[in-house]
XYZ file of C-alpha atoms in Angstrom:
516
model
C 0.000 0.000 0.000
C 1.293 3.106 -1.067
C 0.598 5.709 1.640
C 2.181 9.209 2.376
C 4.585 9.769 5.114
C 3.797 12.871 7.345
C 5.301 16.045 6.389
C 7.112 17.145 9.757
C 6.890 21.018 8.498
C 2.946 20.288 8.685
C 3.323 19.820 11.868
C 2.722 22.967 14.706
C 5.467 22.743 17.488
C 5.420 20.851 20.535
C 3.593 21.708 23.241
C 5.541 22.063 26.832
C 3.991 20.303 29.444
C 6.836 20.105 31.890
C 5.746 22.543 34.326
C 2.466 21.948 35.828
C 2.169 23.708 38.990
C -0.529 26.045 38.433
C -2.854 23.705 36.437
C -2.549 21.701 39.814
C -3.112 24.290 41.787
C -6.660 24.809 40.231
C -7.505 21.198 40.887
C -6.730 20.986 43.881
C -8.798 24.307 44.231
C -11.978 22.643 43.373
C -11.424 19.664 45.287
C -11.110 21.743 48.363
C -14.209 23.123 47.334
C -15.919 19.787 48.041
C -18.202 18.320 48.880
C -16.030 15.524 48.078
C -12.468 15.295 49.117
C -9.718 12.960 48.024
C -9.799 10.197 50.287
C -11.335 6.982 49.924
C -13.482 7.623 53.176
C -15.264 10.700 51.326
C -15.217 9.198 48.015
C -17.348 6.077 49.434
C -20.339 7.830 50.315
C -20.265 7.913 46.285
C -23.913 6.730 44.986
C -24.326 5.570 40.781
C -26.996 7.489 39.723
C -30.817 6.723 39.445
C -30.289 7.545 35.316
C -26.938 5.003 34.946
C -29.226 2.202 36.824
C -31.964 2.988 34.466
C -30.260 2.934 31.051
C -28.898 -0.641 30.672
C -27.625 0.201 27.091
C -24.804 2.313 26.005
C -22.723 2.652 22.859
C -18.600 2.591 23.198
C -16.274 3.485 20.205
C -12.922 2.727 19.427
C -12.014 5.047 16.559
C -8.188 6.177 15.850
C -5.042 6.149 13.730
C -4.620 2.194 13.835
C -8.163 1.893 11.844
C -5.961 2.806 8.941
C -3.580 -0.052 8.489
C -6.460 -2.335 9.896
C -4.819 -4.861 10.418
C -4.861 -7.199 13.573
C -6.714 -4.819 16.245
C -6.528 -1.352 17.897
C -3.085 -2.290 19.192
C -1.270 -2.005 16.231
C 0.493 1.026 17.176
C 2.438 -1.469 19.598
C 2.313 -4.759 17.785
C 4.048 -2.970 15.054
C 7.150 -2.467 16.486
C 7.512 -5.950 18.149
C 9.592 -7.761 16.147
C 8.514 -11.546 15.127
C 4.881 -10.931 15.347
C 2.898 -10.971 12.244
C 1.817 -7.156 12.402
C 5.779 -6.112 12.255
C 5.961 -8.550 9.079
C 3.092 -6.733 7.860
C 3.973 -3.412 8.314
C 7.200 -3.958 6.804
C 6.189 -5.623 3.831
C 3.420 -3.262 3.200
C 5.163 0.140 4.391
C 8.483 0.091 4.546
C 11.116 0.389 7.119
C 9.988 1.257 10.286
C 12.625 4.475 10.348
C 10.883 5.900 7.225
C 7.169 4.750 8.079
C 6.358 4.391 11.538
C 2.936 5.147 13.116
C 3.026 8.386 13.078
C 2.265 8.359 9.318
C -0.596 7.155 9.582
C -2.181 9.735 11.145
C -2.543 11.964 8.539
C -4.322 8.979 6.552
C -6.838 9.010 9.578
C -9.285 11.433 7.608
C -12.747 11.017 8.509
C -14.074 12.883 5.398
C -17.439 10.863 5.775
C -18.117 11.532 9.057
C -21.725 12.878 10.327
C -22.380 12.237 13.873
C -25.880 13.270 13.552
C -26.583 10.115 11.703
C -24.183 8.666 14.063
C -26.508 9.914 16.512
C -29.356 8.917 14.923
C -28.361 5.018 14.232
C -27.466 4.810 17.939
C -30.658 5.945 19.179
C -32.449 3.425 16.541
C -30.116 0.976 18.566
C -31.816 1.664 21.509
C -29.014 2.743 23.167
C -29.334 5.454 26.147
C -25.513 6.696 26.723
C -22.446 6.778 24.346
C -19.061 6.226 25.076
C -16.487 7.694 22.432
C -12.821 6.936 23.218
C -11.356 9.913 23.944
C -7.806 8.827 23.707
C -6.368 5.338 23.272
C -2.585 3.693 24.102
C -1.256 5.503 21.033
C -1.259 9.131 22.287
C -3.237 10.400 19.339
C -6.251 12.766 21.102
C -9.467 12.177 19.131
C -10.220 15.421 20.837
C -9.026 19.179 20.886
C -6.847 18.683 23.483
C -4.313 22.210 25.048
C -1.418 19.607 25.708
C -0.228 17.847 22.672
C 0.241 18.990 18.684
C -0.850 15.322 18.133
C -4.474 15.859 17.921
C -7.389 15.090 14.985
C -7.621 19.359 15.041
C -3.747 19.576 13.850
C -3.664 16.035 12.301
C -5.901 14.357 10.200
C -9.744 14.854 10.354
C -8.649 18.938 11.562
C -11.574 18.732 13.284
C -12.606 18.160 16.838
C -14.670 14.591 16.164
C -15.295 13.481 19.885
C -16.346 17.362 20.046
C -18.862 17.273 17.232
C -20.177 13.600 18.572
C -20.788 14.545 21.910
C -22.966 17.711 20.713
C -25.386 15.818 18.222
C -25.377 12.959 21.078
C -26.612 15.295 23.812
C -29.121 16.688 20.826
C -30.298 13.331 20.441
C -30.858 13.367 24.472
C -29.110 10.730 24.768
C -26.192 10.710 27.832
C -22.821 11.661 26.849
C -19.338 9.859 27.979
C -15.540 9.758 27.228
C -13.063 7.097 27.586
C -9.378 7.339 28.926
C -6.872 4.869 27.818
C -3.398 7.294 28.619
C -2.242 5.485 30.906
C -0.912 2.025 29.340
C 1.233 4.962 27.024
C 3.358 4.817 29.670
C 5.294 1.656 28.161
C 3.162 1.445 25.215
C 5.349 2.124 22.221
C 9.067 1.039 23.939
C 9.735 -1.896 21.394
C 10.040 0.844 19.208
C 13.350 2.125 20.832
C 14.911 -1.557 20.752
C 15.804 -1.083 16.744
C 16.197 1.851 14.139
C 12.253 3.092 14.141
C 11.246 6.601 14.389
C 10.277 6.263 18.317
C 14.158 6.743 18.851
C 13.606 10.385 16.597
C 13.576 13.013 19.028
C 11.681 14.842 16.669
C 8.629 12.657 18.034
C 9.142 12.025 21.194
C 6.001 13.756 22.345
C 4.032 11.388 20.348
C 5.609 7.967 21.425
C 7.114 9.416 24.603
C 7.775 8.040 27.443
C 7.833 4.859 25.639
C 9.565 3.104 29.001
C 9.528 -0.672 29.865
C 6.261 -1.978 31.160
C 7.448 -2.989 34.126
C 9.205 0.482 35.349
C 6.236 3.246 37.671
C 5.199 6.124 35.784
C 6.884 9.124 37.018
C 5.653 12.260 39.107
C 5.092 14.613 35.604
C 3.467 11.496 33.366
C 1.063 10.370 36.419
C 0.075 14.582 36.099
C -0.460 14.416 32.461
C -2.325 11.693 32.905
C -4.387 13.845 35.071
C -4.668 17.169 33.567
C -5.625 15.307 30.591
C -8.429 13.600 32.325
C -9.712 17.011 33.885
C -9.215 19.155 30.615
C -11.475 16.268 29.013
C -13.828 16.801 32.154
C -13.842 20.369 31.832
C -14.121 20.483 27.994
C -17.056 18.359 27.418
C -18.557 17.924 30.057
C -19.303 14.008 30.202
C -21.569 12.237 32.811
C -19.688 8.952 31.984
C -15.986 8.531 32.030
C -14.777 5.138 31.433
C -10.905 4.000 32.328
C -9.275 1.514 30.451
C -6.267 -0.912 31.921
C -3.190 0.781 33.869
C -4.790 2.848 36.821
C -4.619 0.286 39.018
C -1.165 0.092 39.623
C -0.259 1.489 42.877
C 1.493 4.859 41.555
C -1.767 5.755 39.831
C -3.433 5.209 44.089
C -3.245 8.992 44.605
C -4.032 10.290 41.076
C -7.245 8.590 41.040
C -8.444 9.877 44.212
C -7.749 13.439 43.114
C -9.278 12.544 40.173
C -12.373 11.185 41.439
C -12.653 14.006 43.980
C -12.675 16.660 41.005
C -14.927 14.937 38.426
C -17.525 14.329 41.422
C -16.932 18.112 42.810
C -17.257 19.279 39.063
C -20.975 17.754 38.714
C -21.861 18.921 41.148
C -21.665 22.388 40.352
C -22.703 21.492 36.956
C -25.820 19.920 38.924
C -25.750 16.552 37.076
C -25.137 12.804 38.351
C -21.789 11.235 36.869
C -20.280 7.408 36.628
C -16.628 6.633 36.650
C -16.090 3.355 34.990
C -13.037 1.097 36.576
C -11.596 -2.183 35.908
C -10.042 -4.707 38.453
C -9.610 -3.305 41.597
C -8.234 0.745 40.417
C -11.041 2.203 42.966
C -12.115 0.863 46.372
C -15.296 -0.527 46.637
C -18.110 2.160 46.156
C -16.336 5.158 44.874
C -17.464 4.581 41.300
C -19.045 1.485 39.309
C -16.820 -1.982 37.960
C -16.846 -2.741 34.445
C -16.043 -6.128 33.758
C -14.631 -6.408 29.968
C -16.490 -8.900 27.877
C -17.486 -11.159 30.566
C -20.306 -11.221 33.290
C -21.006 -11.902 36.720
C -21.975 -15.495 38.184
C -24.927 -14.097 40.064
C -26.691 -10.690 41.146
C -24.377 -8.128 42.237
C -25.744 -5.638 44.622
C -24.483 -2.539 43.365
C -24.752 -1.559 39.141
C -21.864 -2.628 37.654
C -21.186 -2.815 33.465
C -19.845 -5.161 30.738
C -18.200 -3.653 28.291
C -17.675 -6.012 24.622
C -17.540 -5.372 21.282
C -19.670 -6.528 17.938
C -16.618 -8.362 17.196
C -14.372 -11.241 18.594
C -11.429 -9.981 16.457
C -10.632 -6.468 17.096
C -12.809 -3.372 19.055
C -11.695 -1.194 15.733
C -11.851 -1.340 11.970
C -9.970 -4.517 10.944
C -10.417 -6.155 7.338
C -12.157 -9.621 8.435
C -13.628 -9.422 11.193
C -15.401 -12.417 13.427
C -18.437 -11.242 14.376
C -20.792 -12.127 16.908
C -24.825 -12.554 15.739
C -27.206 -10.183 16.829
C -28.897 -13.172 18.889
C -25.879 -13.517 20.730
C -25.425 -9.421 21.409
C -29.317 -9.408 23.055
C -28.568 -12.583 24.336
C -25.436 -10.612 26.247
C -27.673 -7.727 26.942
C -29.923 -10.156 28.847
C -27.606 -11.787 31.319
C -25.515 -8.596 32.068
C -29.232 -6.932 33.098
C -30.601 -9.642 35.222
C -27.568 -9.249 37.174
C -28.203 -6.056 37.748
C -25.462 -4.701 35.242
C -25.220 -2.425 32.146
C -24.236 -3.265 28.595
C -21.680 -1.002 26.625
C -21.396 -2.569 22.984
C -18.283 -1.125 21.187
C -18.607 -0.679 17.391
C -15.451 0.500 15.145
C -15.473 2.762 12.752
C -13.769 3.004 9.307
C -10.953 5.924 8.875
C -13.373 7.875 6.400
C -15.862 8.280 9.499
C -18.223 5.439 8.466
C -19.255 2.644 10.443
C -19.511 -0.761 8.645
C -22.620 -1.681 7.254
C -22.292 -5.343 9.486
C -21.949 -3.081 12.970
C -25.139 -1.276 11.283
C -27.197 -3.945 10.933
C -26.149 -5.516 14.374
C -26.963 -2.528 16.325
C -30.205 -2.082 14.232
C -31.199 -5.663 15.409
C -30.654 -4.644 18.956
C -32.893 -2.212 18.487
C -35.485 -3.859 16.972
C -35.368 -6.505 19.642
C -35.617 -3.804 22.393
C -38.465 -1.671 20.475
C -40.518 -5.162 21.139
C -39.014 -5.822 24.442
C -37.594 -2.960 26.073
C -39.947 -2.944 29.309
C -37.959 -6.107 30.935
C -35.053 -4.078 30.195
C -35.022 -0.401 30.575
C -35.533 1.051 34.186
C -36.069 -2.549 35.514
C -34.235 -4.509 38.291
C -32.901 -8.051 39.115
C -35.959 -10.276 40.524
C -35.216 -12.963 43.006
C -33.117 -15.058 41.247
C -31.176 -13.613 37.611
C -32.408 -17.130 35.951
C -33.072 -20.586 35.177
C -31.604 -22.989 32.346
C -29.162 -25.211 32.206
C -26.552 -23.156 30.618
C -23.758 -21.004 32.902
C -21.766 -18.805 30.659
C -18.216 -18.257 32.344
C -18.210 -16.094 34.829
C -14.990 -13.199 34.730
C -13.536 -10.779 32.408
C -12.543 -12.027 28.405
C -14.951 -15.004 28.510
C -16.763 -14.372 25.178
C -14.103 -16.053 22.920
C -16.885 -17.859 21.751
C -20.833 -18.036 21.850
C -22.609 -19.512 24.864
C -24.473 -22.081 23.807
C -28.044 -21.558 25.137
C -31.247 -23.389 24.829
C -34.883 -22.718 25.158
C -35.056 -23.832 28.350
C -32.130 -20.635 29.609
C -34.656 -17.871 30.620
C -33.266 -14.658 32.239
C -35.762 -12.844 35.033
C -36.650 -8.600 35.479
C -38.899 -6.920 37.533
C -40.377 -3.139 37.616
C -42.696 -1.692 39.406
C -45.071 1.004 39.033
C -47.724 2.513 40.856
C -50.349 -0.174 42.014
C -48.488 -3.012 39.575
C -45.775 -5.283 40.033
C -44.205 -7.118 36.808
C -41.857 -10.057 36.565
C -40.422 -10.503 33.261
C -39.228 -14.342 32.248
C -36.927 -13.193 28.891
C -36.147 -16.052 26.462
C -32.399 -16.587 25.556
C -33.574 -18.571 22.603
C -36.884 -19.149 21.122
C -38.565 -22.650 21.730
C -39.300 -24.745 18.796
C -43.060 -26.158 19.986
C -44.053 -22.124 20.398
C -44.108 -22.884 24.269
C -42.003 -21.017 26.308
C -42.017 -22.861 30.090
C -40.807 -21.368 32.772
C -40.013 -23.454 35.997
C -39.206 -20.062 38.417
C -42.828 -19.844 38.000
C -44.231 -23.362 38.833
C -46.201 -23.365 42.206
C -43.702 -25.659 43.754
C -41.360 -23.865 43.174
C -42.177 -20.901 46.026
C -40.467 -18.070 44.072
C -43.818 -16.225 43.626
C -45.790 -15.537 46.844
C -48.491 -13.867 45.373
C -50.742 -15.301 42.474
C -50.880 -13.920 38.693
C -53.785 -11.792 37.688
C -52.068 -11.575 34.214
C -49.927 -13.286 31.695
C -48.852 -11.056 28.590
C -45.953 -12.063 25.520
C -44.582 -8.905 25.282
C -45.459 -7.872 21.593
C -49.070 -9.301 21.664
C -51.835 -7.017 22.030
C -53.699 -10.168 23.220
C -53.890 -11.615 26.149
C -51.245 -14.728 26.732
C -52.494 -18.677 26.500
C -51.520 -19.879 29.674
C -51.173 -22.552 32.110
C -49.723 -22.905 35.584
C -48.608 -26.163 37.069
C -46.625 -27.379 39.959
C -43.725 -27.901 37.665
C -43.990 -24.720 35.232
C -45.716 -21.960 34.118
C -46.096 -22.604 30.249
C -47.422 -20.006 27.984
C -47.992 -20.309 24.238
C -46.522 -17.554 22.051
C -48.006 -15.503 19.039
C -46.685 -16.622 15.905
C -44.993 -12.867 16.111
C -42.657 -14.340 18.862
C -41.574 -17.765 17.285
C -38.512 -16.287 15.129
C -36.246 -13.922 14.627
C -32.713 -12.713 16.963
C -32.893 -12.728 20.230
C -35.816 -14.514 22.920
C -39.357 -14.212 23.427
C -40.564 -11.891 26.463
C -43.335 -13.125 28.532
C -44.683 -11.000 31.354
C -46.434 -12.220 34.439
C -48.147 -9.324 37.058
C -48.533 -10.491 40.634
C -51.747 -9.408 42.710
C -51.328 -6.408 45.084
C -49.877 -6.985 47.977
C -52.438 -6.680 51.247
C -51.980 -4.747 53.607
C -50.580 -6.860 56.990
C -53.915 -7.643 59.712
C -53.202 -6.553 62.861
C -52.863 -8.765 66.209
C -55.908 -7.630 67.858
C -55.092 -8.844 71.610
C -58.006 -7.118 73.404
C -60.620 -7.696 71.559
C -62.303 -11.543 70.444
C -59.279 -13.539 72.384
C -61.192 -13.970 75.650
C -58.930 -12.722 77.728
């Protein structure tokens, strides 16, 4: 492939960053402010939001430089440098010598000349989703926003235009939630195979692009660890986003101290703003209530008491633009939505957009399924809660992070379980993982022996049907026919089951008819 290096004299100069004392100063200013401070004790009293609990469905993006090459996955800015792996060979054979074509020429390439975030917008509503999640930055230190501390930005290079910018405003015009995602901190080490042979992370020249560039195993210093923060607030400050998501690399113990400032600021920031705000973290980066655990693609083994999220992509292969990717079926992306909710979690499906700013017409029609499913079904999803037990069936999918290396393999008899109330009605929702063959969906959670329900059913509904449902109820089951509506298509059948009001509890009368 015959691509263009950079012109350096295209280039404005570097920006220095070295002396950060009065930046500081003003975050430490508002966390003084309060009503937060940074200490874990404060930062516990932390809540997730009534909105984040209620929206179930978000968007993520992984956009950037490396959709260019496509080759591999989103770390090809790394895997490129490391000799004997098959993205070096690549690279090599299709660009050259990694002294006169390194990653930094790519960037230019990184266009976006079809780009229109109102139908960006637009598609993800159709999705159903209620909060997107662009990545703000990723490992290769290219800002896919207009960032005050770096040249190497999409407003200097490439798009020369702020895209996470334009995103977030047709997002929020869509009223949908917005969010940005952080992955600075694994550049750290990120790039350092580079400076083990002649490649252009030993020029100077671009040092602040593939800087520090250190072995993984070394602590970020004093002045990257407050990058890494400014960074974090200036993307805070700039945009505003109720969600901010954290990749990998906080939760090594130099980070400890950053994150609590951190946390203390973004939390002291909406408040003033007078909005609620989640900080997505992986592992264990934050103690335990100070902001909500994502798990990536995986799930939980049972109902976790506080929100958490899962955060996967459309594809097995790569979470941006790669030439053949493995993608999962829209059955199995509802199918994901499902378990993640019934444990009380949130979804956040990452798509990948090409470098010309247009998403693939397979991640299309995937999120377009989604949506369909949940314009049918959405009631046992959005707003509800996890029931007594998250489900029945005898399929487990693994429980743990990176578990969806391939498809669970569910039947008709694996049924997820939501409930919602509203005023003077109280819904339990059995949801399908697959459709049954017969056109009989069975349900042992709501068999009288089973004791799960303590209060009978007034009212049996397949979500989708105007009619009422066909029903039975026996000591093994509760088995309701579905509408021929419900027998295909992605994704499970919903059936919903409404329990009689609860009485109010008699009183003891012990003076009156107990002959005493």
């Amino acid at each position: 492939m015959n691509l263009e290096p950079l012109d350096p004299t295209s280039l404005p100069a570097p920006v220095d960053v070295s002396d950060n004392r009065v930046a500081l100063a003003a975050v430490d200013a508002v966390i003084d402010a309060g009503p937060y401070d940074a200490t874990w004790d404060s930062l516990s009293h932390y809540r997730a939001p009534q909105w984040y609990r209620d929206a179930k469905f978000g968007v993520f993006l992984h956009w950037g430089a490396f959709s260019v090459p496509a080759f591999g996955n989103e770390w090809y800015s790394r895997t490129m440098y490391r000799r004997g792996t098959p993205a070096f060979d690549h690279h090599v054979e299709t660009y050259g010598p990694h002294d006169r074509f390194g990653y930094k020429d790519f960037l230019p390439h990184f266009r976006m000349e079809r780009f229109d975030p109102q139908a960006w917008a637009a598609l993800f509503k159709r999705a159903g989703a209620q909060f997107v999640v662009p990545v703000a930055e990723h490992h290769d230190g290219y800002t896919m926003y207009d960032t005050a501390r770096s040249r190497w930005k999409v407003t200097e290079v490439g798009p020369q235009r702020d895209v996470m910018g334009d995103l977030l405003e047709a997002v929020d015009q869509s009223w949908l939630v917005t969010g940005a995602s952080s992955h600075r901190a694994e550049h750290w080490f990120f790039m350092n195979d580079g400076t083990t042979f002649d490649s252009d992370v030993r020029d100077p020249a671009y040092s602040d692009l593939y800087g520090p560039a250190m072995r993984q195993e070394t602590n970020p210093t004093e002045r990257f660890l407050e990058d890494w923060l400014l960074r974090t607030v200036e993307i805070i400050d700039s945009y505003r986003p109720q969600i901010l998501y954290f990749d990998t690399g906080i939760e090594t113990p130099s980070f400890e101290p950053y994150l609590r400032r951190l946390a203390a600021y973004y939390y002291n920031r909406a408040a003033e703003w007078g909005r609620e705000v989640v900080i997505n973290y992986k592992w264990e980066s934050f103690a335990p209530g100070s902001a909500v655990l994502d798990i990536e693609r995986g799930t939980m083994d049972g109902i976790r008491p506080e929100v958490w999220q899962n955060d996967t992509s459309v594809s097995r292969t790569s979470w941006s633009w790669v030439e053949g990717h493995d993608y999962k079926d829209a059955s199995e992306l509802i199918q994901e939505l499902v378990d993640v909710v019934s444990k009380n979690g949130n979804l956040l499906l990452n798509v990948g957009p090409r470098p010309d700013g247009t998403i693939p017409e397979e991640e299309v029609a995937l999120l377009e399924a989604v949506g369909d499913w949940l314009a049918v079904n959405g009631e046992a999803i959005y707003g509800s809660r996890p029931w007594i037990v998250f489900g029945e069936g005898p399929t487990a999918p693994a429980a743990g992070s990176f578990t969806d290396a391939a498809a669970a393999v569910y039947t008709a008899e694996d049924i997820r379980f939501t409930r919602m109330t509203e005023v003077g009605h109280e819904y339990v929702y059995g949801i399908g993982l697959l459709r049954p063959e017969d056109g009989r969906m069975r349900i042992r959670s709501f068999g009288s022996d089973c004791r799960l329900l303590n209060r009978p059913i007034v009212d049996v509904r397949v979500l989708g049907s105007r009619e009422p449902a066909e029903w039975t109820r026996t000591r093994e089951h509760l088995e309701v026919v579905l509408p021929d509506s419900e027998l295909t298509g992605p994704g499970g059948a919903v059936v919903r089951i409404e329990l009689a009001p609860a009485g109010p509890a008699l009183r003891t009368d012990f003076f009156h008819g107990l002959n005493i």
